[in-house]
Amino acid sequence: MAKAVGKSGPITVCVINLKGGVGKSTITALLSRYAFNTRGKDVLAIDLDPQANLSQGLMHQTYSTFLSQKGGSIVEVFADYMPPQGGGGPQPLTAEAVTELILEKDERRLDLIPSRFDFSDALTNAVRPDPRILAKFLSKNFKSKDLILIDCSPTESVFTTAAYHASDYVLIPVKPEFFATIGFPLLAESLANFRRNNKGHAIDVAGVVINNAFYDGGNDGGPEKGRAMRAITQECANNGWHIFSKQMYHSRGYPKLMRGDYSYPGDAALFWTFASEFFDHLGL
Amino acid sequence: MAKLNRDEILRGLLQTLVDGWGKGAILEALEALDTATPGDKHRRDKHSVEDRFRGVEALVAEMEMSPEHRRLMTDLARRFDDGRAFPRIGDVRGFLLSHQQNATDLKGRTQGFRRMLPILTRMSPKGLERLIARSHHSGPADLGEISDAIRGAGEDLRGKPQARAETVEPVDTQEVNTPAENAEPNANSSVAPEQGAVPQSNRTKRRRGQGYDIKGAKRS
Ligand SMILES: Nc1ncnc2c1ncn2[C@@H]1O[C@H](COP(=O)(O)OP(=O)(O)OP(=O)(O)O)[C@@H](O)[C@H]1O
Ligand SMILES: [Mg+2]
């Protein structure tokens, strides 16, 4: 399903499921690092969730410094200017002002546009933000990146639309449990809606990744997982969504990695098997 | 004459040690006490013993690099030597692992700095500057620190009345503490990671205290 990479600019993927806690932030954080470290890509990660789990997962302890120093964030991207910093009035928005450097090697970087807990709050008084503003900002400032990954909030809003506007692909994590497929029709509808209103925009579902984020039933299942997997397979077939063959195992290593605790990765160390399949699939 | 209590005695002894060896060396020796098994002492490689003695600043001094890099690398090395940057071996390990470098067999901070060098030298001056500014952090992310920062930012926000509309609910504790709810309840416990874990699926999904409240958007 490879699109032309290179001159045309980065491949942009938003990680989304209108169901919460399925591993969106974990996957976005680990895919960005994998793309940078293993695939040698120049990467931008974007946190579109006011809960800022992706920001914390990539910045770890420095996130608190960022908060207290009032660094630039996704809030300013949607506001479309930098607020006055004591003299000079409002400043034009620049890529540098709203990105945090996570990893760097030679000329390549893993950058992050972090979120703040007051993200939606800061915009509450504003008129409804333009959902195209993120796409415009990315196209102006990040053409040289190879990959952009967007972590979405599970709540549908103008920011979900903003993520769609900016994306070539959608990646859908799902937990194989009873309520797993409930988010699917919502998401399918939300995508269909977007396509109806934006006929010129080709946005594809890159696929669905099974995340065994629970402990009960273990990684190889049991009847509950079997039932859930049948429902997932059926829904995906109905929607024409690909399911990645490599799954994410349940592992205590995932929450640890997100906190910056590298003492015990456990089966989270096997994340690369999915990551590798995913990037091969995208042709990156 | 007032009697010294145990804390004061300990502090006095430590001060003597720090005065003599420097904070970095003492921290490292303490870490080694923690992790070393009896056989380890003999297996320590020659490098790390020498390096620890000279400090990593000397390592940097021997390398070739641009003046700009030298200034920054020396600054970082100095902070490393006196324990202000990457204070614990775990911080060095974290840096290496986040760059997908092997760090499981790491025996000391100084040995770790040697492995950090190839990564550091490929960073830009700007990147190094940022790293230095944040290198005093230690250990995995601490929710306490994040909550404090959020609370501080929240107070700033509440302090500016024009920042909130009447239709918006006041920031309540639920909202202020939201990111803390994502805390891993027993990430610090000694429970074997893959075995005695708390079932994730049994945790009720947290309430989103703060849905998007922009006109037309849903509030969960
Ligand atoms: N495979 C896994 N094994 C164990 N724990 C996992 C796994 N995947 C995710 N988790 C944990 O489950 C929780 C939710 O994951 P995460 O925050 O990535 O989900 P999310 O979809 O981004 O959630 P939200 O909808 O709140 O944004 C986190 O504590 C994470 O560490
Ligand atoms: Mg999330």
PDB file of N, CA, C and O in Angstrom, chain A residues 37-38 48-51 53 61 64-65 70 96 99-100 103-106 117 120-121 124-125 153-154 157 159 213-215 251-252 255-256 259 262 264, chain B residues 94 97-100 122-124 126 130 134 137 139 141 145 150 156-157 162 164-165 168 178 182 184 186-187 193-195 197 200-201 206 208 210 212:
ATOM      1  N   ASN A  37      15.133   5.149  15.621  1.00  0.00           N
ATOM      2  CA  ASN A  37      16.318   4.356  15.975  1.00  0.00           C
ATOM      3  C   ASN A  37      16.616   3.243  14.980  1.00  0.00           C
ATOM      4  O   ASN A  37      17.754   3.058  14.582  1.00  0.00           O
ATOM      5  N   THR A  38      15.601   2.487  14.610  1.00  0.00           N
ATOM      6  CA  THR A  38      15.849   1.292  13.815  1.00  0.00           C
ATOM      7  C   THR A  38      15.734   1.552  12.319  1.00  0.00           C
ATOM      8  O   THR A  38      16.521   1.045  11.537  1.00  0.00           O
ATOM      9  N   LEU A  48      -2.270  14.896  20.455  1.00  0.00           N
ATOM     10  CA  LEU A  48      -3.521  15.636  20.278  1.00  0.00           C
ATOM     11  C   LEU A  48      -4.487  15.385  21.433  1.00  0.00           C
ATOM     12  O   LEU A  48      -5.675  15.639  21.297  1.00  0.00           O
ATOM     13  N   ASP A  49      -3.977  14.860  22.541  1.00  0.00           N
ATOM     14  CA  ASP A  49      -4.836  14.529  23.672  1.00  0.00           C
ATOM     15  C   ASP A  49      -4.455  15.384  24.879  1.00  0.00           C
ATOM     16  O   ASP A  49      -3.295  15.381  25.288  1.00  0.00           O
ATOM     17  N   PRO A  50      -5.435  16.129  25.445  1.00  0.00           N
ATOM     18  CA  PRO A  50      -5.098  16.969  26.606  1.00  0.00           C
ATOM     19  C   PRO A  50      -4.572  16.160  27.799  1.00  0.00           C
ATOM     20  O   PRO A  50      -3.944  16.718  28.690  1.00  0.00           O
ATOM     21  N   GLN A  51      -4.799  14.864  27.793  1.00  0.00           N
ATOM     22  CA  GLN A  51      -4.238  14.056  28.887  1.00  0.00           C
ATOM     23  C   GLN A  51      -2.726  13.906  28.733  1.00  0.00           C
ATOM     24  O   GLN A  51      -2.049  13.469  29.658  1.00  0.00           O
ATOM     25  N   ASN A  53      -0.573  11.908  27.489  1.00  0.00           N
ATOM     26  CA  ASN A  53       0.161  10.671  27.784  1.00  0.00           C
ATOM     27  C   ASN A  53       1.337  10.455  26.834  1.00  0.00           C
ATOM     28  O   ASN A  53       2.380   9.963  27.238  1.00  0.00           O
ATOM     29  N   GLN A  61      10.569  12.577  32.688  1.00  0.00           N
ATOM     30  CA  GLN A  61      10.602  13.588  33.764  1.00  0.00           C
ATOM     31  C   GLN A  61      10.660  15.004  33.228  1.00  0.00           C
ATOM     32  O   GLN A  61      10.295  15.944  33.914  1.00  0.00           O
ATOM     33  N   SER A  64       7.548  17.636  33.209  1.00  0.00           N
ATOM     34  CA  SER A  64       7.184  18.587  34.265  1.00  0.00           C
ATOM     35  C   SER A  64       7.945  19.902  34.094  1.00  0.00           C
ATOM     36  O   SER A  64       7.408  20.977  34.332  1.00  0.00           O
ATOM     37  N   THR A  65       9.207  19.803  33.652  1.00  0.00           N
ATOM     38  CA  THR A  65       9.972  21.024  33.365  1.00  0.00           C
ATOM     39  C   THR A  65       9.297  21.812  32.248  1.00  0.00           C
ATOM     40  O   THR A  65       9.135  23.029  32.339  1.00  0.00           O
ATOM     41  N   LYS A  70       6.454  26.539  30.672  1.00  0.00           N
ATOM     42  CA  LYS A  70       5.452  26.954  29.688  1.00  0.00           C
ATOM     43  C   LYS A  70       5.991  26.919  28.259  1.00  0.00           C
ATOM     44  O   LYS A  70       5.939  27.900  27.519  1.00  0.00           O
ATOM     45  N   GLU A  96       9.980  25.501  15.534  1.00  0.00           N
ATOM     46  CA  GLU A  96      10.872  25.325  16.669  1.00  0.00           C
ATOM     47  C   GLU A  96      10.197  25.663  18.003  1.00  0.00           C
ATOM     48  O   GLU A  96      10.443  25.024  19.016  1.00  0.00           O
ATOM     49  N   THR A  99       8.053  22.593  19.211  1.00  0.00           N
ATOM     50  CA  THR A  99       8.534  21.215  19.241  1.00  0.00           C
ATOM     51  C   THR A  99       9.544  20.997  20.357  1.00  0.00           C
ATOM     52  O   THR A  99      10.294  21.896  20.720  1.00  0.00           O
ATOM     53  N   GLU A 100       9.532  19.807  20.879  1.00  0.00           N
ATOM     54  CA  GLU A 100      10.509  19.369  21.862  1.00  0.00           C
ATOM     55  C   GLU A 100      11.380  18.321  21.179  1.00  0.00           C
ATOM     56  O   GLU A 100      10.876  17.443  20.475  1.00  0.00           O
ATOM     57  N   LEU A 103      14.983  12.823  20.407  1.00  0.00           N
ATOM     58  CA  LEU A 103      16.215  12.122  20.047  1.00  0.00           C
ATOM     59  C   LEU A 103      16.826  12.818  18.838  1.00  0.00           C
ATOM     60  O   LEU A 103      16.100  13.389  18.023  1.00  0.00           O
ATOM     61  N   GLU A 104      18.146  12.735  18.729  1.00  0.00           N
ATOM     62  CA  GLU A 104      18.810  13.392  17.611  1.00  0.00           C
ATOM     63  C   GLU A 104      20.038  12.603  17.207  1.00  0.00           C
ATOM     64  O   GLU A 104      20.779  12.100  18.060  1.00  0.00           O
ATOM     65  N   LYS A 105      20.224  12.457  15.923  1.00  0.00           N
ATOM     66  CA  LYS A 105      21.419  11.784  15.414  1.00  0.00           C
ATOM     67  C   LYS A 105      21.750  12.406  14.070  1.00  0.00           C
ATOM     68  O   LYS A 105      20.941  12.357  13.148  1.00  0.00           O
ATOM     69  N   ASP A 106      22.963  12.958  13.975  1.00  0.00           N
ATOM     70  CA  ASP A 106      23.347  13.699  12.779  1.00  0.00           C
ATOM     71  C   ASP A 106      22.241  14.713  12.459  1.00  0.00           C
ATOM     72  O   ASP A 106      21.874  15.461  13.308  1.00  0.00           O
ATOM     73  N   PHE A 117      -2.465  19.765  29.566  1.00  0.00           N
ATOM     74  CA  PHE A 117      -3.753  19.341  30.103  1.00  0.00           C
ATOM     75  C   PHE A 117      -4.830  20.389  29.848  1.00  0.00           C
ATOM     76  O   PHE A 117      -6.013  20.098  29.850  1.00  0.00           O
ATOM     77  N   SER A 120      -7.708  21.703  25.543  1.00  0.00           N
ATOM     78  CA  SER A 120      -9.048  22.056  25.075  1.00  0.00           C
ATOM     79  C   SER A 120      -9.532  23.310  25.798  1.00  0.00           C
ATOM     80  O   SER A 120     -10.216  24.153  25.238  1.00  0.00           O
ATOM     81  N   ASP A 121      -9.101  23.408  27.062  1.00  0.00           N
ATOM     82  CA  ASP A 121      -9.454  24.535  27.898  1.00  0.00           C
ATOM     83  C   ASP A 121      -9.020  25.874  27.306  1.00  0.00           C
ATOM     84  O   ASP A 121      -9.778  26.831  27.240  1.00  0.00           O
ATOM     85  N   THR A 124     -11.251  27.000  24.656  1.00  0.00           N
ATOM     86  CA  THR A 124     -12.680  27.023  24.929  1.00  0.00           C
ATOM     87  C   THR A 124     -13.322  28.338  24.536  1.00  0.00           C
ATOM     88  O   THR A 124     -14.430  28.376  24.026  1.00  0.00           O
ATOM     89  N   ASN A 125     -12.587  29.414  24.792  1.00  0.00           N
ATOM     90  CA  ASN A 125     -13.166  30.713  24.513  1.00  0.00           C
ATOM     91  C   ASN A 125     -13.010  31.145  23.068  1.00  0.00           C
ATOM     92  O   ASN A 125     -13.647  32.075  22.618  1.00  0.00           O
ATOM     93  N   SER A 153      -7.035  11.695  20.802  1.00  0.00           N
ATOM     94  CA  SER A 153      -7.813  11.471  22.004  1.00  0.00           C
ATOM     95  C   SER A 153      -8.977  10.537  21.641  1.00  0.00           C
ATOM     96  O   SER A 153      -9.423  10.520  20.499  1.00  0.00           O
ATOM     97  N   PRO A 154      -9.466   9.747  22.598  1.00  0.00           N
ATOM     98  CA  PRO A 154     -10.568   8.840  22.268  1.00  0.00           C
ATOM     99  C   PRO A 154     -11.912   9.564  22.103  1.00  0.00           C
ATOM    100  O   PRO A 154     -12.890   8.963  21.681  1.00  0.00           O
ATOM    101  N   SER A 157     -13.900  14.975  18.322  1.00  0.00           N
ATOM    102  CA  SER A 157     -14.036  16.423  18.422  1.00  0.00           C
ATOM    103  C   SER A 157     -13.446  17.052  17.181  1.00  0.00           C
ATOM    104  O   SER A 157     -13.025  16.357  16.255  1.00  0.00           O
ATOM    105  N   PHE A 159     -10.679  18.128  16.965  1.00  0.00           N
ATOM    106  CA  PHE A 159      -9.282  17.702  16.867  1.00  0.00           C
ATOM    107  C   PHE A 159      -9.153  16.361  16.135  1.00  0.00           C
ATOM    108  O   PHE A 159      -8.120  16.078  15.534  1.00  0.00           O
ATOM    109  N   ALA A 213      -3.649  -5.951  25.803  1.00  0.00           N
ATOM    110  CA  ALA A 213      -3.248  -5.118  26.933  1.00  0.00           C
ATOM    111  C   ALA A 213      -3.821  -5.588  28.262  1.00  0.00           C
ATOM    112  O   ALA A 213      -3.503  -5.030  29.294  1.00  0.00           O
ATOM    113  N   PHE A 214      -4.653  -6.606  28.249  1.00  0.00           N
ATOM    114  CA  PHE A 214      -5.210  -7.078  29.524  1.00  0.00           C
ATOM    115  C   PHE A 214      -4.436  -8.301  29.978  1.00  0.00           C
ATOM    116  O   PHE A 214      -3.653  -8.863  29.221  1.00  0.00           O
ATOM    117  N   TYR A 215      -4.666  -8.722  31.178  1.00  0.00           N
ATOM    118  CA  TYR A 215      -3.952  -9.885  31.666  1.00  0.00           C
ATOM    119  C   TYR A 215      -4.808 -11.140  31.608  1.00  0.00           C
ATOM    120  O   TYR A 215      -4.353 -12.213  31.233  1.00  0.00           O
ATOM    121  N   SER A 251       2.212  -6.938  28.558  1.00  0.00           N
ATOM    122  CA  SER A 251       3.483  -6.853  29.257  1.00  0.00           C
ATOM    123  C   SER A 251       3.506  -5.685  30.221  1.00  0.00           C
ATOM    124  O   SER A 251       3.108  -4.574  29.874  1.00  0.00           O
ATOM    125  N   ARG A 252       4.032  -5.954  31.422  1.00  0.00           N
ATOM    126  CA  ARG A 252       4.221  -4.877  32.383  1.00  0.00           C
ATOM    127  C   ARG A 252       5.279  -3.907  31.883  1.00  0.00           C
ATOM    128  O   ARG A 252       5.435  -2.816  32.414  1.00  0.00           O
ATOM    129  N   PRO A 255       3.780  -0.099  30.402  1.00  0.00           N
ATOM    130  CA  PRO A 255       3.650   1.065  31.285  1.00  0.00           C
ATOM    131  C   PRO A 255       4.998   1.538  31.822  1.00  0.00           C
ATOM    132  O   PRO A 255       5.224   2.740  31.985  1.00  0.00           O
ATOM    133  N   LYS A 256       5.904   0.601  32.053  1.00  0.00           N
ATOM    134  CA  LYS A 256       7.222   1.004  32.553  1.00  0.00           C
ATOM    135  C   LYS A 256       7.947   1.854  31.515  1.00  0.00           C
ATOM    136  O   LYS A 256       8.498   2.910  31.828  1.00  0.00           O
ATOM    137  N   ARG A 259       6.879   5.320  31.393  1.00  0.00           N
ATOM    138  CA  ARG A 259       7.318   6.165  32.506  1.00  0.00           C
ATOM    139  C   ARG A 259       8.810   6.459  32.431  1.00  0.00           C
ATOM    140  O   ARG A 259       9.345   7.184  33.256  1.00  0.00           O
ATOM    141  N   TYR A 262      13.374   1.746  32.425  1.00  0.00           N
ATOM    142  CA  TYR A 262      13.862   0.762  31.474  1.00  0.00           C
ATOM    143  C   TYR A 262      14.350  -0.502  32.170  1.00  0.00           C
ATOM    144  O   TYR A 262      15.042  -1.312  31.581  1.00  0.00           O
ATOM    145  N   TYR A 264      12.865  -3.188  33.231  1.00  0.00           N
ATOM    146  CA  TYR A 264      12.358  -4.492  32.826  1.00  0.00           C
ATOM    147  C   TYR A 264      11.391  -4.362  31.650  1.00  0.00           C
ATOM    148  O   TYR A 264      10.215  -4.115  31.854  1.00  0.00           O
TER     149      TYR A 264
ATOM    150  N   GLY B  94      18.840   4.652  31.015  1.00  0.00           N
ATOM    151  CA  GLY B  94      17.657   5.168  30.324  1.00  0.00           C
ATOM    152  C   GLY B  94      18.042   5.877  29.037  1.00  0.00           C
ATOM    153  O   GLY B  94      17.425   5.666  27.997  1.00  0.00           O
ATOM    154  N   LEU B  97      19.230   3.202  26.494  1.00  0.00           N
ATOM    155  CA  LEU B  97      18.152   2.348  25.997  1.00  0.00           C
ATOM    156  C   LEU B  97      17.182   3.118  25.108  1.00  0.00           C
ATOM    157  O   LEU B  97      16.672   2.570  24.139  1.00  0.00           O
ATOM    158  N   SER B  98      16.951   4.398  25.424  1.00  0.00           N
ATOM    159  CA  SER B  98      16.040   5.156  24.574  1.00  0.00           C
ATOM    160  C   SER B  98      16.673   5.397  23.202  1.00  0.00           C
ATOM    161  O   SER B  98      15.986   5.712  22.246  1.00  0.00           O
ATOM    162  N   HIS B  99      17.984   5.207  23.104  1.00  0.00           N
ATOM    163  CA  HIS B  99      18.657   5.273  21.800  1.00  0.00           C
ATOM    164  C   HIS B  99      18.919   3.873  21.260  1.00  0.00           C
ATOM    165  O   HIS B  99      19.744   3.678  20.376  1.00  0.00           O
ATOM    166  N   GLN B 100      18.250   2.905  21.844  1.00  0.00           N
ATOM    167  CA  GLN B 100      18.399   1.507  21.461  1.00  0.00           C
ATOM    168  C   GLN B 100      19.847   1.035  21.517  1.00  0.00           C
ATOM    169  O   GLN B 100      20.299   0.291  20.655  1.00  0.00           O
ATOM    170  N   ARG B 122      27.176  13.015  17.967  1.00  0.00           N
ATOM    171  CA  ARG B 122      26.372  13.163  16.750  1.00  0.00           C
ATOM    172  C   ARG B 122      25.162  14.064  16.963  1.00  0.00           C
ATOM    173  O   ARG B 122      24.328  14.208  16.085  1.00  0.00           O
ATOM    174  N   MET B 123      25.092  14.669  18.126  1.00  0.00           N
ATOM    175  CA  MET B 123      24.005  15.614  18.372  1.00  0.00           C
ATOM    176  C   MET B 123      24.449  17.017  17.992  1.00  0.00           C
ATOM    177  O   MET B 123      25.634  17.325  18.010  1.00  0.00           O
ATOM    178  N   SER B 124      23.494  17.865  17.675  1.00  0.00           N
ATOM    179  CA  SER B 124      23.822  19.247  17.319  1.00  0.00           C
ATOM    180  C   SER B 124      24.079  20.040  18.596  1.00  0.00           C
ATOM    181  O   SER B 124      23.647  19.637  19.675  1.00  0.00           O
ATOM    182  N   LYS B 126      22.657  22.629  19.572  1.00  0.00           N
ATOM    183  CA  LYS B 126      21.364  22.968  20.143  1.00  0.00           C
ATOM    184  C   LYS B 126      20.785  21.790  20.946  1.00  0.00           C
ATOM    185  O   LYS B 126      20.274  21.952  22.045  1.00  0.00           O
ATOM    186  N   ARG B 130      20.041  21.502  25.042  1.00  0.00           N
ATOM    187  CA  ARG B 130      18.770  21.061  25.615  1.00  0.00           C
ATOM    188  C   ARG B 130      18.979  19.898  26.557  1.00  0.00           C
ATOM    189  O   ARG B 130      18.375  19.828  27.622  1.00  0.00           O
ATOM    190  N   ARG B 134      18.358  19.672  30.837  1.00  0.00           N
ATOM    191  CA  ARG B 134      17.402  18.753  31.456  1.00  0.00           C
ATOM    192  C   ARG B 134      18.068  17.535  32.071  1.00  0.00           C
ATOM    193  O   ARG B 134      17.381  16.619  32.513  1.00  0.00           O
ATOM    194  N   HIS B 137      17.522  15.653  35.746  1.00  0.00           N
ATOM    195  CA  HIS B 137      16.416  14.769  36.113  1.00  0.00           C
ATOM    196  C   HIS B 137      16.930  13.375  36.405  1.00  0.00           C
ATOM    197  O   HIS B 137      17.869  12.915  35.786  1.00  0.00           O
ATOM    198  N   GLY B 139      15.753   9.219  37.466  1.00  0.00           N
ATOM    199  CA  GLY B 139      14.750   8.183  37.686  1.00  0.00           C
ATOM    200  C   GLY B 139      13.596   8.285  36.713  1.00  0.00           C
ATOM    201  O   GLY B 139      13.524   9.219  35.929  1.00  0.00           O
ATOM    202  N   ALA B 141       9.703   8.868  35.342  1.00  0.00           N
ATOM    203  CA  ALA B 141       8.836  10.025  35.547  1.00  0.00           C
ATOM    204  C   ALA B 141       8.144   9.922  36.895  1.00  0.00           C
ATOM    205  O   ALA B 141       7.661   8.870  37.289  1.00  0.00           O
ATOM    206  N   GLU B 145       5.927  15.212  40.678  1.00  0.00           N
ATOM    207  CA  GLU B 145       6.491  16.383  39.999  1.00  0.00           C
ATOM    208  C   GLU B 145       5.536  16.901  38.928  1.00  0.00           C
ATOM    209  O   GLU B 145       5.309  18.095  38.800  1.00  0.00           O
ATOM    210  N   ILE B 150       1.423  20.710  36.974  1.00  0.00           N
ATOM    211  CA  ILE B 150       0.072  20.927  36.457  1.00  0.00           C
ATOM    212  C   ILE B 150      -0.681  21.870  37.377  1.00  0.00           C
ATOM    213  O   ILE B 150      -1.366  22.789  36.930  1.00  0.00           O
ATOM    214  N   ASP B 156      -2.049  29.396  37.476  1.00  0.00           N
ATOM    215  CA  ASP B 156      -1.825  30.487  36.524  1.00  0.00           C
ATOM    216  C   ASP B 156      -3.092  30.772  35.748  1.00  0.00           C
ATOM    217  O   ASP B 156      -3.495  31.903  35.548  1.00  0.00           O
ATOM    218  N   LEU B 157      -3.690  29.673  35.317  1.00  0.00           N
ATOM    219  CA  LEU B 157      -4.874  29.777  34.482  1.00  0.00           C
ATOM    220  C   LEU B 157      -6.026  30.388  35.245  1.00  0.00           C
ATOM    221  O   LEU B 157      -6.728  31.264  34.761  1.00  0.00           O
ATOM    222  N   GLN B 162     -10.054  36.084  32.513  1.00  0.00           N
ATOM    223  CA  GLN B 162     -10.500  36.120  31.115  1.00  0.00           C
ATOM    224  C   GLN B 162     -10.178  34.810  30.408  1.00  0.00           C
ATOM    225  O   GLN B 162     -10.594  34.587  29.291  1.00  0.00           O
ATOM    226  N   ARG B 164     -11.262  32.017  31.242  1.00  0.00           N
ATOM    227  CA  ARG B 164     -12.340  31.040  31.344  1.00  0.00           C
ATOM    228  C   ARG B 164     -13.690  31.703  31.083  1.00  0.00           C
ATOM    229  O   ARG B 164     -13.943  32.804  31.510  1.00  0.00           O
ATOM    230  N   ALA B 165     -14.532  30.999  30.409  1.00  0.00           N
ATOM    231  CA  ALA B 165     -15.875  31.509  30.162  1.00  0.00           C
ATOM    232  C   ALA B 165     -16.802  31.036  31.268  1.00  0.00           C
ATOM    233  O   ALA B 165     -16.503  30.077  31.959  1.00  0.00           O
ATOM    234  N   VAL B 168     -17.991  27.459  31.369  1.00  0.00           N
ATOM    235  CA  VAL B 168     -17.047  26.380  31.625  1.00  0.00           C
ATOM    236  C   VAL B 168     -17.048  26.033  33.100  1.00  0.00           C
ATOM    237  O   VAL B 168     -17.043  26.910  33.941  1.00  0.00           O
ATOM    238  N   THR B 178      -6.049  14.768  36.502  1.00  0.00           N
ATOM    239  CA  THR B 178      -6.321  13.767  35.489  1.00  0.00           C
ATOM    240  C   THR B 178      -5.118  12.933  35.055  1.00  0.00           C
ATOM    241  O   THR B 178      -5.196  11.722  35.108  1.00  0.00           O
ATOM    242  N   ASN B 182      -3.594   8.155  35.253  1.00  0.00           N
ATOM    243  CA  ASN B 182      -3.029   7.154  34.366  1.00  0.00           C
ATOM    244  C   ASN B 182      -1.828   6.461  35.006  1.00  0.00           C
ATOM    245  O   ASN B 182      -1.120   5.723  34.385  1.00  0.00           O
ATOM    246  N   GLU B 184       0.559   4.055  36.869  1.00  0.00           N
ATOM    247  CA  GLU B 184       0.642   2.613  36.899  1.00  0.00           C
ATOM    248  C   GLU B 184       0.665   2.233  38.370  1.00  0.00           C
ATOM    249  O   GLU B 184       1.614   2.529  39.071  1.00  0.00           O
ATOM    250  N   ASN B 186       1.142  -0.327  40.337  1.00  0.00           N
ATOM    251  CA  ASN B 186       2.202  -1.056  41.029  1.00  0.00           C
ATOM    252  C   ASN B 186       3.469  -1.143  40.203  1.00  0.00           C
ATOM    253  O   ASN B 186       4.192  -2.111  40.247  1.00  0.00           O
ATOM    254  N   ALA B 187       3.708  -0.106  39.417  1.00  0.00           N
ATOM    255  CA  ALA B 187       4.918  -0.138  38.598  1.00  0.00           C
ATOM    256  C   ALA B 187       6.164  -0.185  39.462  1.00  0.00           C
ATOM    257  O   ALA B 187       7.199  -0.671  39.043  1.00  0.00           O
ATOM    258  N   PRO B 193       7.145  -8.770  37.057  1.00  0.00           N
ATOM    259  CA  PRO B 193       6.422  -7.969  36.069  1.00  0.00           C
ATOM    260  C   PRO B 193       5.373  -8.739  35.265  1.00  0.00           C
ATOM    261  O   PRO B 193       4.283  -8.273  35.075  1.00  0.00           O
ATOM    262  N   GLU B 194       5.710  -9.927  34.746  1.00  0.00           N
ATOM    263  CA  GLU B 194       4.743 -10.569  33.862  1.00  0.00           C
ATOM    264  C   GLU B 194       3.772 -11.467  34.626  1.00  0.00           C
ATOM    265  O   GLU B 194       2.822 -11.954  34.081  1.00  0.00           O
ATOM    266  N   GLN B 195       4.073 -11.717  35.882  1.00  0.00           N
ATOM    267  CA  GLN B 195       3.272 -12.702  36.592  1.00  0.00           C
ATOM    268  C   GLN B 195       2.135 -12.123  37.413  1.00  0.00           C
ATOM    269  O   GLN B 195       0.979 -12.284  37.085  1.00  0.00           O
ATOM    270  N   ALA B 197       0.737  -9.405  37.718  1.00  0.00           N
ATOM    271  CA  ALA B 197       0.264  -8.089  37.300  1.00  0.00           C
ATOM    272  C   ALA B 197      -1.220  -7.880  37.561  1.00  0.00           C
ATOM    273  O   ALA B 197      -2.005  -8.821  37.588  1.00  0.00           O
ATOM    274  N   GLN B 200      -5.298  -5.270  33.495  1.00  0.00           N
ATOM    275  CA  GLN B 200      -5.565  -3.932  32.981  1.00  0.00           C
ATOM    276  C   GLN B 200      -7.041  -3.777  32.623  1.00  0.00           C
ATOM    277  O   GLN B 200      -7.627  -2.751  32.781  1.00  0.00           O
ATOM    278  N   SER B 201      -7.615  -4.880  32.099  1.00  0.00           N
ATOM    279  CA  SER B 201      -8.973  -4.766  31.592  1.00  0.00           C
ATOM    280  C   SER B 201      -9.979  -4.590  32.719  1.00  0.00           C
ATOM    281  O   SER B 201     -11.091  -4.166  32.493  1.00  0.00           O
ATOM    282  N   ARG B 206     -11.032   5.453  33.061  1.00  0.00           N
ATOM    283  CA  ARG B 206     -11.165   6.674  33.833  1.00  0.00           C
ATOM    284  C   ARG B 206     -12.194   7.600  33.200  1.00  0.00           C
ATOM    285  O   ARG B 206     -12.400   7.614  31.995  1.00  0.00           O
ATOM    286  N   ARG B 208     -13.310  10.939  31.837  1.00  0.00           N
ATOM    287  CA  ARG B 208     -12.587  12.071  31.268  1.00  0.00           C
ATOM    288  C   ARG B 208     -13.188  13.332  31.836  1.00  0.00           C
ATOM    289  O   ARG B 208     -14.257  13.745  31.425  1.00  0.00           O
ATOM    290  N   GLN B 210     -12.469  16.117  31.469  1.00  0.00           N
ATOM    291  CA  GLN B 210     -12.377  17.278  30.617  1.00  0.00           C
ATOM    292  C   GLN B 210     -12.528  16.888  29.164  1.00  0.00           C
ATOM    293  O   GLN B 210     -11.578  16.580  28.486  1.00  0.00           O
ATOM    294  N   TYR B 212     -13.711  17.766  25.239  1.00  0.00           N
ATOM    295  CA  TYR B 212     -13.566  18.998  24.497  1.00  0.00           C
ATOM    296  C   TYR B 212     -14.866  19.762  24.621  1.00  0.00           C
ATOM    297  O   TYR B 212     -15.934  19.231  24.458  1.00  0.00           O
TER     298      TYR B 212
END
